[in-house]
């Protein structure tokens, strides 16, 4: 075939740029809104410059909006769309409690992570694994705790490979990622697969592919939807990873389905693991090996990256604020001396719980509680503020969790528009035991179980001011 001459190439380039600019301009006109944009990012060109700046100065750009905003909602330019950021208890709770047919997490993920291509349409269309995590997995945690505890010990020993008192340089995140993948696998698929390096690397790599490729695809797809429908499946590594995973999980799942079909779910020595918990619920084609494998990969994707990042931050905080180490060690030793290493014992380690929550507060992602507006009339807050159909809503959680306080003008403004800001005393200071002290203050001479039940500042208790696990009906079931 004859190569196009330079004039034709120039024409193609001109047409592509023209096409891109006119589509962007049209979408810009379509998304005009009375809600204020972050200072310096309104206007067609400046919105794109603002989006570019968000790539390398996200925290700064969000705090510009957070600190100037007086109405509790502002707009952030994200290259190919506007994202509406919501501040204050009332608005955050309204977002968290909105029904799925108006604000959707799934549709948000479908756009933001291209979940149909990266995780497969079956897992997004029928997300029954969420109920499995919330139900069987959570119910079985106490029973499975000994094997998880055992794996934590072995995984640290094997991954760090320390001998006696020698010192060694270790890359923190990859090491912890492997330890978390292994511990999670001990719960999900148990021995011996949970120690297979090939399997663990696949689970980690697949998770990275989902997040890295998913976000890149989402930029592509928003502009060239039709083209992306053809390219998406070709570009995605999902099928390749699935084929690889089937080599590890395929024979195991086949055998388990066969046994279940023959003897029901009550045969002797039926393993108490994720495969059984999924099979208890899966019906029809959901029981096929490939779809079950894909679902297990999806559960790895939502669990290991998040847990590894949390653990990494906590470890850095531990060495940075090392005066916390001794009190936490003493607490662990005291509790374990009477209760042993059990899940219930962990629930009595209040200082450790407080430290982890504080670490999450200080190191959280910049935005959270992401939802897509899919209600045809948009999403209406109780004060009438409306977010248009098709846009994204989220919470600037890092800014809110680090909000140092309200000055008098802000207080007057907040009162006027009925928003209550999140404030922590000395919010910019790491205070690992702030929540443990709060708990102690609230307990008085009340029964410990009663305090545990009612205390609202545990690491895993979500709230408008603690959305690192989300909040409302979609709050992380694995937390
Ligand atoms: C420190 C660790 C973790 C963090 C920070 C975390 C965080 C989150 C967040 C922010 C969400 C979205 C919630 C929302 O937007 O309202 C979520 C959802 C989810 N998480 Fe986690 N997660 C963690 C660990 C886990 C683990 C270990 C599992 C499984 C064993 C898991 C399973 C899920 C599932 C299935 C969803 C989807 C819930 C839904 O769509 O309703 N997560 N998680």
Short mmCIF file of C-alpha atoms and ligand atoms in Angstrom, two decimals:
data_model
loop_
_atom_site.label_atom_id
_atom_site.label_comp_id
_atom_site.label_asym_id
_atom_site.label_seq_id
_atom_site.Cartn_x
_atom_site.Cartn_y
_atom_site.Cartn_z
CA UNK A 1 0.00 0.00 0.00
CA UNK A 2 1.28 3.48 -0.90
CA UNK A 3 2.29 5.62 2.11
CA UNK A 4 0.29 8.88 2.42
CA UNK A 5 2.24 11.98 1.34
CA UNK A 6 3.08 14.73 3.82
CA UNK A 7 0.21 16.99 2.74
CA UNK A 8 -2.30 14.19 3.43
CA UNK A 9 -0.68 13.49 6.80
CA UNK A 10 -0.92 17.18 7.68
CA UNK A 11 -4.59 17.15 6.70
CA UNK A 12 -5.24 14.08 8.90
CA UNK A 13 -3.50 15.72 11.83
CA UNK A 14 -5.43 18.95 11.35
CA UNK A 15 -8.72 17.05 11.16
CA UNK A 16 -7.94 15.03 14.33
CA UNK A 17 -6.98 18.14 16.31
CA UNK A 18 -10.07 19.97 15.03
CA UNK A 19 -12.26 16.98 15.97
CA UNK A 20 -10.75 16.79 19.47
CA UNK A 21 -11.07 20.54 20.09
CA UNK A 22 -14.67 20.73 18.85
CA UNK A 23 -15.75 17.73 20.93
CA UNK A 24 -14.03 19.23 23.96
CA UNK A 25 -15.67 22.59 23.30
CA UNK A 26 -19.10 20.98 22.93
CA UNK A 27 -18.65 19.02 26.14
CA UNK A 28 -17.42 22.20 27.85
CA UNK A 29 -20.57 24.06 26.78
CA UNK A 30 -22.75 21.14 27.86
CA UNK A 31 -21.27 21.06 31.34
CA UNK A 32 -21.62 24.74 32.21
CA UNK A 33 -22.80 25.07 35.78
CA UNK A 34 -23.49 27.79 38.36
CA UNK A 35 -21.40 25.83 40.87
CA UNK A 36 -18.03 27.57 41.29
CA UNK A 37 -14.94 26.02 39.75
CA UNK A 38 -11.64 25.94 41.65
CA UNK A 39 -10.10 29.44 41.33
CA UNK A 40 -8.12 29.79 38.12
CA UNK A 41 -9.70 26.78 36.39
CA UNK A 42 -12.87 28.19 34.83
CA UNK A 43 -12.90 28.93 31.10
CA UNK A 44 -12.22 26.48 28.31
CA UNK A 45 -8.40 26.71 28.13
CA UNK A 46 -7.90 27.25 31.87
CA UNK A 47 -10.03 24.22 32.73
CA UNK A 48 -7.58 22.07 30.75
CA UNK A 49 -4.59 23.76 32.37
CA UNK A 50 -6.21 23.15 35.78
CA UNK A 51 -6.71 19.48 34.89
CA UNK A 52 -3.06 19.25 33.90
CA UNK A 53 -2.01 20.85 37.16
CA UNK A 54 -4.12 18.32 39.04
CA UNK A 55 -1.74 15.58 37.84
CA UNK A 56 1.19 16.98 39.80
CA UNK A 57 -0.33 19.36 42.38
CA UNK A 58 -3.55 17.61 43.30
CA UNK A 59 -3.46 18.45 47.00
CA UNK A 60 -2.78 22.14 46.40
CA UNK A 61 -5.44 22.51 43.78
CA UNK A 62 -8.07 20.78 45.92
CA UNK A 63 -7.27 22.88 48.96
CA UNK A 64 -7.74 26.02 46.82
CA UNK A 65 -11.33 24.92 46.20
CA UNK A 66 -11.83 23.62 49.73
CA UNK A 67 -10.67 26.81 51.39
CA UNK A 68 -12.44 29.31 49.14
CA UNK A 69 -15.70 27.41 48.96
CA UNK A 70 -18.62 28.74 50.96
CA UNK A 71 -21.45 26.64 49.59
CA UNK A 72 -20.14 23.15 50.22
CA UNK A 73 -19.73 22.19 46.53
CA UNK A 74 -17.07 23.14 44.01
CA UNK A 75 -16.02 21.94 40.57
CA UNK A 76 -12.72 20.32 39.72
CA UNK A 77 -11.65 20.04 36.09
CA UNK A 78 -10.54 16.47 35.26
CA UNK A 79 -9.48 16.94 31.62
CA UNK A 80 -12.49 15.41 30.00
CA UNK A 81 -15.13 16.04 32.62
CA UNK A 82 -15.98 18.12 35.66
CA UNK A 83 -15.98 16.46 39.04
CA UNK A 84 -18.10 18.02 41.80
CA UNK A 85 -16.50 17.96 45.23
CA UNK A 86 -18.70 18.04 48.29
CA UNK A 87 -17.86 19.42 51.75
CA UNK A 88 -19.56 19.21 55.14
CA UNK A 89 -21.48 16.65 57.14
CA UNK A 90 -24.90 17.29 55.62
CA UNK A 91 -23.81 17.10 52.00
CA UNK A 92 -21.49 14.10 52.53
CA UNK A 93 -24.29 12.16 54.23
CA UNK A 94 -26.70 13.02 51.43
CA UNK A 95 -24.24 11.63 48.87
CA UNK A 96 -23.54 8.49 50.92
CA UNK A 97 -27.25 7.73 51.37
CA UNK A 98 -28.39 8.47 47.81
CA UNK A 99 -30.01 5.48 46.06
CA UNK A 100 -28.04 3.58 43.41
CA UNK A 101 -30.34 4.63 40.58
CA UNK A 102 -29.41 8.27 41.22
CA UNK A 103 -25.76 8.10 42.34
CA UNK A 104 -23.89 4.98 41.28
CA UNK A 105 -20.54 3.64 42.46
CA UNK A 106 -20.64 0.84 39.86
CA UNK A 107 -21.21 3.23 36.97
CA UNK A 108 -18.45 5.45 38.37
CA UNK A 109 -16.05 2.50 38.34
CA UNK A 110 -17.24 1.48 34.89
CA UNK A 111 -16.05 4.90 33.64
CA UNK A 112 -13.11 5.58 35.94
CA UNK A 113 -11.56 2.09 35.84
CA UNK A 114 -13.22 0.74 32.70
CA UNK A 115 -14.32 -2.17 34.90
CA UNK A 116 -16.06 -4.00 32.02
CA UNK A 117 -12.71 -4.38 30.29
CA UNK A 118 -10.41 -4.63 33.30
CA UNK A 119 -12.50 -6.81 35.65
CA UNK A 120 -15.00 -8.31 33.22
CA UNK A 121 -18.68 -7.51 32.70
CA UNK A 122 -19.91 -10.47 34.80
CA UNK A 123 -18.40 -9.19 38.02
CA UNK A 124 -19.84 -5.71 37.55
CA UNK A 125 -23.29 -6.88 36.37
CA UNK A 126 -23.79 -9.35 39.20
CA UNK A 127 -21.57 -8.26 42.10
CA UNK A 128 -22.68 -11.05 44.46
CA UNK A 129 -19.10 -11.29 45.78
CA UNK A 130 -19.85 -8.12 47.80
CA UNK A 131 -22.46 -10.06 49.80
CA UNK A 132 -20.02 -12.95 50.16
CA UNK A 133 -17.43 -10.61 51.72
CA UNK A 134 -20.04 -8.96 53.93
CA UNK A 135 -21.56 -12.34 54.88
CA UNK A 136 -19.56 -15.58 54.79
CA UNK A 137 -16.07 -14.06 54.79
CA UNK A 138 -16.77 -11.76 57.74
CA UNK A 139 -18.65 -14.47 59.64
CA UNK A 140 -15.74 -16.89 59.23
CA UNK A 141 -12.96 -14.48 60.22
CA UNK A 142 -12.77 -15.64 63.83
CA UNK A 143 -12.67 -19.29 62.76
CA UNK A 144 -10.04 -18.63 60.09
CA UNK A 145 -7.98 -16.28 62.29
CA UNK A 146 -5.43 -18.91 63.44
CA UNK A 147 -4.41 -19.74 59.87
CA UNK A 148 -4.21 -16.05 58.92
CA UNK A 149 -2.11 -15.31 62.00
CA UNK A 150 0.15 -18.24 61.17
CA UNK A 151 0.60 -16.94 57.62
CA UNK A 152 1.49 -13.44 58.81
CA UNK A 153 4.37 -14.89 60.84
CA UNK A 154 5.65 -17.10 58.00
CA UNK A 155 5.18 -14.44 55.35
CA UNK A 156 7.23 -11.85 57.28
CA UNK A 157 9.98 -14.40 57.87
CA UNK A 158 10.09 -15.55 54.25
CA UNK A 159 9.73 -12.15 52.55
CA UNK A 160 12.17 -10.30 54.81
CA UNK A 161 14.49 -13.31 54.99
CA UNK A 162 16.20 -12.03 58.16
CA UNK A 163 18.68 -14.08 60.13
CA UNK A 164 19.31 -13.37 63.82
CA UNK A 165 19.91 -9.65 64.34
CA UNK A 166 21.26 -8.77 60.90
CA UNK A 167 20.21 -5.54 59.19
CA UNK A 168 19.01 -5.51 55.64
CA UNK A 169 17.73 -2.98 53.11
CA UNK A 170 14.16 -3.77 52.05
CA UNK A 171 11.89 -1.94 49.63
CA UNK A 172 8.91 -1.39 51.87
CA UNK A 173 5.93 -1.39 49.53
CA UNK A 174 6.83 -4.43 47.39
CA UNK A 175 7.68 -6.43 50.53
CA UNK A 176 4.43 -5.54 52.28
CA UNK A 177 2.46 -6.07 49.09
CA UNK A 178 3.77 -9.64 48.92
CA UNK A 179 3.06 -10.23 52.63
CA UNK A 180 -0.50 -8.93 52.24
CA UNK A 181 -1.07 -10.97 49.05
CA UNK A 182 0.13 -14.08 50.82
CA UNK A 183 -1.94 -13.51 53.97
CA UNK A 184 -5.02 -12.72 51.90
CA UNK A 185 -4.40 -15.88 49.87
CA UNK A 186 -4.22 -18.01 53.00
CA UNK A 187 -7.79 -16.88 53.71
CA UNK A 188 -8.97 -17.04 50.08
CA UNK A 189 -7.40 -20.30 48.82
CA UNK A 190 -5.31 -21.64 51.74
CA UNK A 191 -2.17 -23.82 51.51
CA UNK A 192 -0.30 -24.68 49.35
CA UNK A 193 -1.39 -22.20 46.64
CA UNK A 194 -1.10 -19.21 49.01
CA UNK A 195 2.70 -19.66 49.05
CA UNK A 196 3.19 -20.12 45.31
CA UNK A 197 5.32 -17.15 44.16
CA UNK A 198 3.96 -17.38 40.58
CA UNK A 199 0.38 -17.18 41.80
CA UNK A 200 1.07 -14.30 44.20
CA UNK A 201 2.91 -12.30 41.53
CA UNK A 202 -0.01 -12.80 39.16
CA UNK A 203 -2.51 -11.53 41.79
CA UNK A 204 -0.36 -8.45 42.44
CA UNK A 205 0.30 -7.72 38.74
CA UNK A 206 -3.34 -8.15 37.80
CA UNK A 207 -4.30 -5.63 40.49
CA UNK A 208 -1.76 -3.12 39.15
CA UNK A 209 -3.01 -3.70 35.59
CA UNK A 210 -6.57 -2.97 36.66
CA UNK A 211 -5.69 0.33 38.30
CA UNK A 212 -2.99 1.52 35.86
CA UNK A 213 -4.65 0.43 32.63
CA UNK A 214 -8.13 1.17 33.87
CA UNK A 215 -7.38 4.82 34.53
CA UNK A 216 -5.51 5.19 31.23
CA UNK A 217 -8.32 3.54 29.26
CA UNK A 218 -10.86 5.79 30.92
CA UNK A 219 -9.13 8.85 29.45
CA UNK A 220 -9.21 7.24 26.00
CA UNK A 221 -12.77 6.03 26.16
CA UNK A 222 -14.33 9.33 27.14
CA UNK A 223 -13.33 10.92 23.85
CA UNK A 224 -13.39 8.05 21.41
CA UNK A 225 -16.08 5.77 22.71
CA UNK A 226 -16.72 3.90 19.48
CA UNK A 227 -13.06 3.31 18.75
CA UNK A 228 -12.54 2.23 22.34
CA UNK A 229 -15.20 -0.44 22.10
CA UNK A 230 -13.00 -2.10 19.50
CA UNK A 231 -9.65 -1.31 21.11
CA UNK A 232 -10.64 -1.89 24.76
CA UNK A 233 -10.76 -5.69 24.69
CA UNK A 234 -7.55 -5.78 22.62
CA UNK A 235 -5.63 -3.45 24.93
CA UNK A 236 -6.86 -4.96 28.19
CA UNK A 237 -4.63 -7.50 29.90
CA UNK A 238 -7.64 -9.10 31.54
CA UNK A 239 -7.93 -12.13 29.28
CA UNK A 240 -4.20 -12.83 29.42
CA UNK A 241 -4.21 -12.60 33.23
CA UNK A 242 -7.33 -14.75 33.42
CA UNK A 243 -5.72 -17.48 31.28
CA UNK A 244 -2.70 -17.38 33.58
CA UNK A 245 -4.86 -17.52 36.73
CA UNK A 246 -6.81 -20.49 35.35
CA UNK A 247 -3.60 -22.53 35.38
CA UNK A 248 -3.44 -22.09 39.16
CA UNK A 249 -7.11 -21.98 40.14
CA UNK A 250 -8.74 -23.98 37.34
CA UNK A 251 -8.08 -27.55 38.56
CA UNK A 252 -8.90 -26.57 42.16
CA UNK A 253 -12.24 -24.98 41.22
CA UNK A 254 -13.17 -27.86 38.86
CA UNK A 255 -12.62 -30.36 41.64
CA UNK A 256 -14.63 -28.34 44.15
CA UNK A 257 -17.56 -27.85 41.77
CA UNK A 258 -17.52 -31.59 41.04
CA UNK A 259 -17.59 -32.48 44.75
CA UNK A 260 -20.35 -29.95 45.46
CA UNK A 261 -22.42 -31.26 42.54
CA UNK A 262 -22.01 -34.81 43.82
CA UNK A 263 -22.41 -34.37 47.58
CA UNK A 264 -24.00 -30.95 48.08
CA UNK A 265 -22.27 -28.38 50.27
CA UNK A 266 -21.95 -30.61 53.30
CA UNK A 267 -19.22 -33.12 52.41
CA UNK A 268 -16.54 -33.91 55.01
CA UNK A 269 -13.45 -31.71 54.88
CA UNK A 270 -15.06 -29.20 52.52
CA UNK A 271 -12.54 -26.34 52.78
CA UNK A 272 -13.64 -23.21 54.60
CA UNK A 273 -12.33 -20.71 52.05
CA UNK A 274 -13.38 -18.15 49.46
CA UNK A 275 -14.07 -20.78 46.78
CA UNK A 276 -16.62 -22.51 49.03
CA UNK A 277 -18.18 -19.21 50.09
CA UNK A 278 -18.60 -18.19 46.44
CA UNK A 279 -19.96 -21.61 45.47
CA UNK A 280 -22.54 -21.40 48.26
CA UNK A 281 -24.11 -18.48 46.39
CA UNK A 282 -23.13 -18.91 42.72
CA UNK A 283 -25.86 -20.21 40.41
CA UNK A 284 -25.98 -21.17 36.72
CA UNK A 285 -23.11 -19.88 34.61
CA UNK A 286 -21.66 -18.16 37.67
CA UNK A 287 -20.35 -21.64 38.60
CA UNK A 288 -18.19 -21.88 35.50
CA UNK A 289 -14.49 -22.04 36.27
CA UNK A 290 -13.50 -18.96 34.25
CA UNK A 291 -16.15 -16.71 35.78
CA UNK A 292 -15.33 -17.88 39.32
CA UNK A 293 -11.63 -17.29 38.67
CA UNK A 294 -12.33 -13.80 37.35
CA UNK A 295 -14.35 -13.04 40.46
CA UNK A 296 -11.52 -14.19 42.73
CA UNK A 297 -9.10 -11.94 40.81
CA UNK A 298 -11.50 -9.04 41.28
CA UNK A 299 -11.57 -9.64 45.03
CA UNK A 300 -7.78 -9.62 45.10
CA UNK A 301 -7.87 -6.34 43.19
CA UNK A 302 -10.07 -4.58 45.73
CA UNK A 303 -8.30 -6.00 48.76
CA UNK A 304 -4.52 -6.26 48.40
CA UNK A 305 -3.57 -2.85 47.01
CA UNK A 306 -5.69 -0.97 49.55
CA UNK A 307 -4.45 -3.06 52.49
CA UNK A 308 -0.80 -2.85 51.39
CA UNK A 309 -0.96 0.92 51.06
CA UNK A 310 -2.55 1.25 54.50
CA UNK A 311 0.07 -1.00 56.05
CA UNK A 312 2.93 0.82 54.33
CA UNK A 313 1.76 4.20 55.63
CA UNK A 314 1.32 2.77 59.11
CA UNK A 315 4.84 1.35 59.08
CA UNK A 316 6.33 4.70 58.03
CA UNK A 317 4.31 6.42 60.75
CA UNK A 318 5.56 3.87 63.25
CA UNK A 319 9.20 4.74 62.57
CA UNK A 320 8.50 8.47 62.27
CA UNK A 321 6.51 8.70 65.50
CA UNK A 322 8.43 5.97 67.29
CA UNK A 323 7.34 7.07 70.78
CA UNK A 324 4.11 5.17 69.97
CA UNK A 325 5.86 1.82 69.63
CA UNK A 326 6.32 0.90 73.27
CA UNK A 327 2.76 1.67 74.47
CA UNK A 328 1.34 -0.35 71.58
CA UNK A 329 3.70 -3.26 72.20
CA UNK A 330 2.73 -3.23 75.90
CA UNK A 331 -0.94 -3.18 74.98
CA UNK A 332 -0.56 -6.12 72.57
CA UNK A 333 1.41 -8.15 75.12
CA UNK A 334 -1.13 -7.45 77.86
CA UNK A 335 -4.13 -8.40 75.72
CA UNK A 336 -2.49 -11.50 74.21
CA UNK A 337 -1.39 -12.69 77.66
CA UNK A 338 -5.01 -13.11 78.67
CA UNK A 339 -6.78 -13.77 75.34
CA UNK A 340 -4.14 -15.21 73.03
CA UNK A 341 -3.94 -14.22 69.36
CA UNK A 342 -7.61 -14.16 68.38
CA UNK A 343 -9.80 -11.84 66.37
CA UNK A 344 -11.58 -10.84 69.59
CA UNK A 345 -8.21 -9.92 71.14
CA UNK A 346 -7.51 -7.52 68.26
CA UNK A 347 -10.75 -5.77 69.15
CA UNK A 348 -9.29 -4.98 72.56
CA UNK A 349 -6.14 -3.28 71.24
CA UNK A 350 -7.50 0.25 71.38
CA UNK A 351 -4.18 2.08 71.02
CA UNK A 352 -3.26 0.11 67.90
CA UNK A 353 -6.71 0.70 66.45
CA UNK A 354 -6.38 4.42 67.18
CA UNK A 355 -2.90 4.57 65.63
CA UNK A 356 -4.13 2.92 62.43
CA UNK A 357 -7.09 5.26 62.15
CA UNK A 358 -4.83 8.27 62.67
CA UNK A 359 -2.43 6.93 60.05
CA UNK A 360 -5.32 6.58 57.59
CA UNK A 361 -6.50 10.11 58.42
CA UNK A 362 -3.09 11.61 57.69
CA UNK A 363 -2.24 9.52 54.62
CA UNK A 364 -5.55 9.01 52.86
CA UNK A 365 -6.10 9.37 49.15
CA UNK A 366 -6.99 12.87 48.05
CA UNK A 367 -10.59 12.19 47.09
CA UNK A 368 -13.06 9.47 48.04
CA UNK A 369 -16.71 8.40 47.92
CA UNK A 370 -16.72 8.72 44.14
CA UNK A 371 -20.14 8.39 42.50
CA UNK A 372 -21.54 8.98 39.01
CA UNK A 373 -24.83 10.86 38.63
CA UNK A 374 -27.11 8.53 36.67
CA UNK A 375 -30.50 9.98 37.71
CA UNK A 376 -31.88 11.60 34.53
CA UNK A 377 -32.74 14.78 36.47
CA UNK A 378 -29.31 14.94 38.05
CA UNK A 379 -28.67 14.77 41.79
CA UNK A 380 -30.44 17.35 43.94
CA UNK A 381 -29.20 18.22 47.45
CA UNK A 382 -31.86 19.09 50.02
CA UNK A 383 -31.07 22.81 49.57
CA UNK A 384 -31.83 22.53 45.85
CA UNK A 385 -28.22 22.57 44.58
CA UNK A 386 -28.23 20.26 41.57
CA UNK A 387 -25.39 18.26 40.05
CA UNK A 388 -26.04 17.47 36.38
CA UNK A 389 -26.64 14.01 34.91
CA UNK A 390 -23.47 12.22 33.85
CA UNK A 391 -21.10 14.09 36.17
CA UNK A 392 -18.99 12.70 38.96
CA UNK A 393 -19.35 13.57 42.65
CA UNK A 394 -16.77 12.91 45.33
CA UNK A 395 -15.49 14.09 48.70
CA UNK A 396 -12.14 15.90 49.13
CA UNK A 397 -11.33 13.60 52.03
CA UNK A 398 -7.67 14.49 52.57
CA UNK A 399 -8.50 18.21 52.86
CA UNK A 400 -11.44 17.48 55.17
CA UNK A 401 -9.44 15.16 57.42
CA UNK A 402 -6.64 17.69 57.69
CA UNK A 403 -8.90 20.69 58.17
CA UNK A 404 -7.21 22.51 61.04
CA UNK A 405 -10.21 24.50 62.16
CA UNK A 406 -12.60 27.22 61.23
CA UNK A 407 -11.76 30.90 61.35
CA UNK A 408 -14.48 33.36 62.28
CA UNK A 409 -15.38 34.28 58.69
CA UNK A 410 -15.54 30.61 57.72
CA UNK A 411 -17.69 29.87 60.78
CA UNK A 412 -20.15 32.60 59.80
CA UNK A 413 -20.23 31.35 56.20
CA UNK A 414 -20.66 27.74 57.26
CA UNK A 415 -23.52 28.70 59.56
CA UNK A 416 -25.15 30.73 56.77
CA UNK A 417 -25.15 27.87 54.28
CA UNK A 418 -25.78 25.22 56.94
CA UNK A 419 -22.64 23.13 56.46
CA UNK A 420 -20.60 21.81 59.30
CA UNK A 421 -16.96 21.37 58.48
CA UNK A 422 -14.89 18.47 59.72
CA UNK A 423 -12.34 19.57 62.26
CA UNK A 424 -9.78 17.74 64.29
CA UNK A 425 -7.87 19.47 67.06
CA UNK A 426 -4.34 20.05 65.81
CA UNK A 427 -5.36 18.38 62.58
CA UNK A 428 -1.93 18.70 60.99
CA UNK A 429 -0.22 16.92 63.91
CA UNK A 430 0.09 13.12 63.99
CA UNK A 431 -1.42 12.06 67.30
CA UNK A 432 -1.61 8.27 67.23
CA UNK A 433 -3.64 7.90 70.39
CA UNK A 434 -6.17 10.71 69.87
CA UNK A 435 -9.02 8.22 69.29
CA UNK A 436 -7.95 5.92 72.13
CA UNK A 437 -8.09 8.91 74.53
CA UNK A 438 -11.51 9.83 73.20
CA UNK A 439 -12.69 6.29 73.82
CA UNK A 440 -11.30 6.33 77.34
CA UNK A 441 -13.04 9.65 78.03
CA UNK A 442 -16.34 8.21 76.82
CA UNK A 443 -16.08 4.92 78.70
CA UNK A 444 -16.18 6.15 82.32
CA UNK A 445 -17.42 3.18 84.31
CA UNK A 446 -19.52 1.76 81.46
CA UNK A 447 -19.26 -1.87 80.36
CA UNK A 448 -16.42 -2.38 77.79
CA UNK A 449 -18.66 -4.23 75.31
CA UNK A 450 -21.19 -1.43 75.47
CA UNK A 451 -18.45 1.16 74.78
CA UNK A 452 -17.11 -0.91 71.88
CA UNK A 453 -20.61 -1.11 70.42
CA UNK A 454 -21.32 2.59 70.65
CA UNK A 455 -17.90 4.17 70.06
CA UNK A 456 -17.89 5.84 66.65
CA UNK A 457 -14.15 6.38 66.13
CA UNK A 458 -12.83 2.86 65.56
CA UNK A 459 -10.58 2.40 62.56
CA UNK A 460 -13.37 0.65 60.67
CA UNK A 461 -16.29 2.82 61.79
CA UNK A 462 -17.10 4.96 58.80
CA UNK A 463 -18.66 8.39 59.11
CA UNK A 464 -18.94 11.67 57.24
CA UNK A 465 -15.49 12.57 58.63
CA UNK A 466 -13.91 9.15 57.96
CA UNK A 467 -14.62 8.03 54.41
CA UNK A 468 -11.38 6.17 53.72
CA UNK A 469 -13.53 3.02 53.55
CA UNK A 470 -16.43 4.91 51.96
CA UNK A 471 -19.66 5.37 53.88
CA UNK A 472 -23.28 4.26 53.57
CA UNK A 473 -24.53 1.18 51.74
CA UNK A 474 -21.30 0.74 49.72
CA UNK A 475 -18.91 1.17 52.62
CA UNK A 476 -16.10 -1.33 52.17
CA UNK A 477 -17.43 -4.76 53.25
CA UNK A 478 -13.86 -6.05 53.67
CA UNK A 479 -12.77 -3.47 56.20
C1 LIG B 1 -7.29 -1.06 54.32
C2 LIG B 1 -7.89 -1.77 53.41
C3 LIG B 1 -9.04 -1.31 52.56
C4 LIG B 1 -9.45 -0.05 52.20
C5 LIG B 1 -8.80 1.30 52.56
C6 LIG B 1 -10.64 -0.19 51.40
C7 LIG B 1 -11.36 0.87 50.87
C8 LIG B 1 -12.52 0.73 50.13
C9 LIG B 1 -13.28 1.83 49.59
C10 LIG B 1 -12.94 3.31 49.74
C11 LIG B 1 -14.36 1.32 48.94
C12 LIG B 1 -15.46 2.11 48.20
C13 LIG B 1 -16.55 2.50 49.19
C14 LIG B 1 -17.46 3.62 48.74
O1 LIG B 1 -17.18 4.28 47.75
O2 LIG B 1 -18.50 3.88 49.45
C15 LIG B 1 -14.28 -0.13 49.05
C16 LIG B 1 -15.18 -1.00 48.49
C17 LIG B 1 -15.04 -2.36 48.51
N1 LIG B 1 -14.08 -3.08 49.20
FE1 LIG B 1 -12.55 -2.33 50.32
N2 LIG B 1 -10.93 -1.52 51.27
C18 LIG B 1 -9.98 -2.24 51.96
C19 LIG B 1 -9.91 -3.62 52.09
C20 LIG B 1 -10.78 -4.51 51.49
C21 LIG B 1 -10.69 -5.95 51.61
C22 LIG B 1 -9.64 -6.70 52.43
C23 LIG B 1 -11.72 -6.48 50.88
C24 LIG B 1 -12.12 -7.91 50.64
C25 LIG B 1 -11.76 -8.93 51.34
C26 LIG B 1 -12.46 -5.36 50.29
C27 LIG B 1 -13.57 -5.47 49.50
C28 LIG B 1 -14.30 -4.42 48.98
C29 LIG B 1 -15.46 -4.57 48.11
C30 LIG B 1 -16.05 -5.91 47.61
C31 LIG B 1 -15.93 -3.28 47.81
C32 LIG B 1 -17.13 -2.90 46.93
C33 LIG B 1 -18.33 -2.52 47.81
C34 LIG B 1 -19.55 -2.09 47.01
O3 LIG B 1 -19.45 -1.85 45.81
O4 LIG B 1 -20.66 -1.99 47.61
N3 LIG B 1 -11.85 -4.19 50.69
N4 LIG B 1 -13.16 -0.47 49.79
#
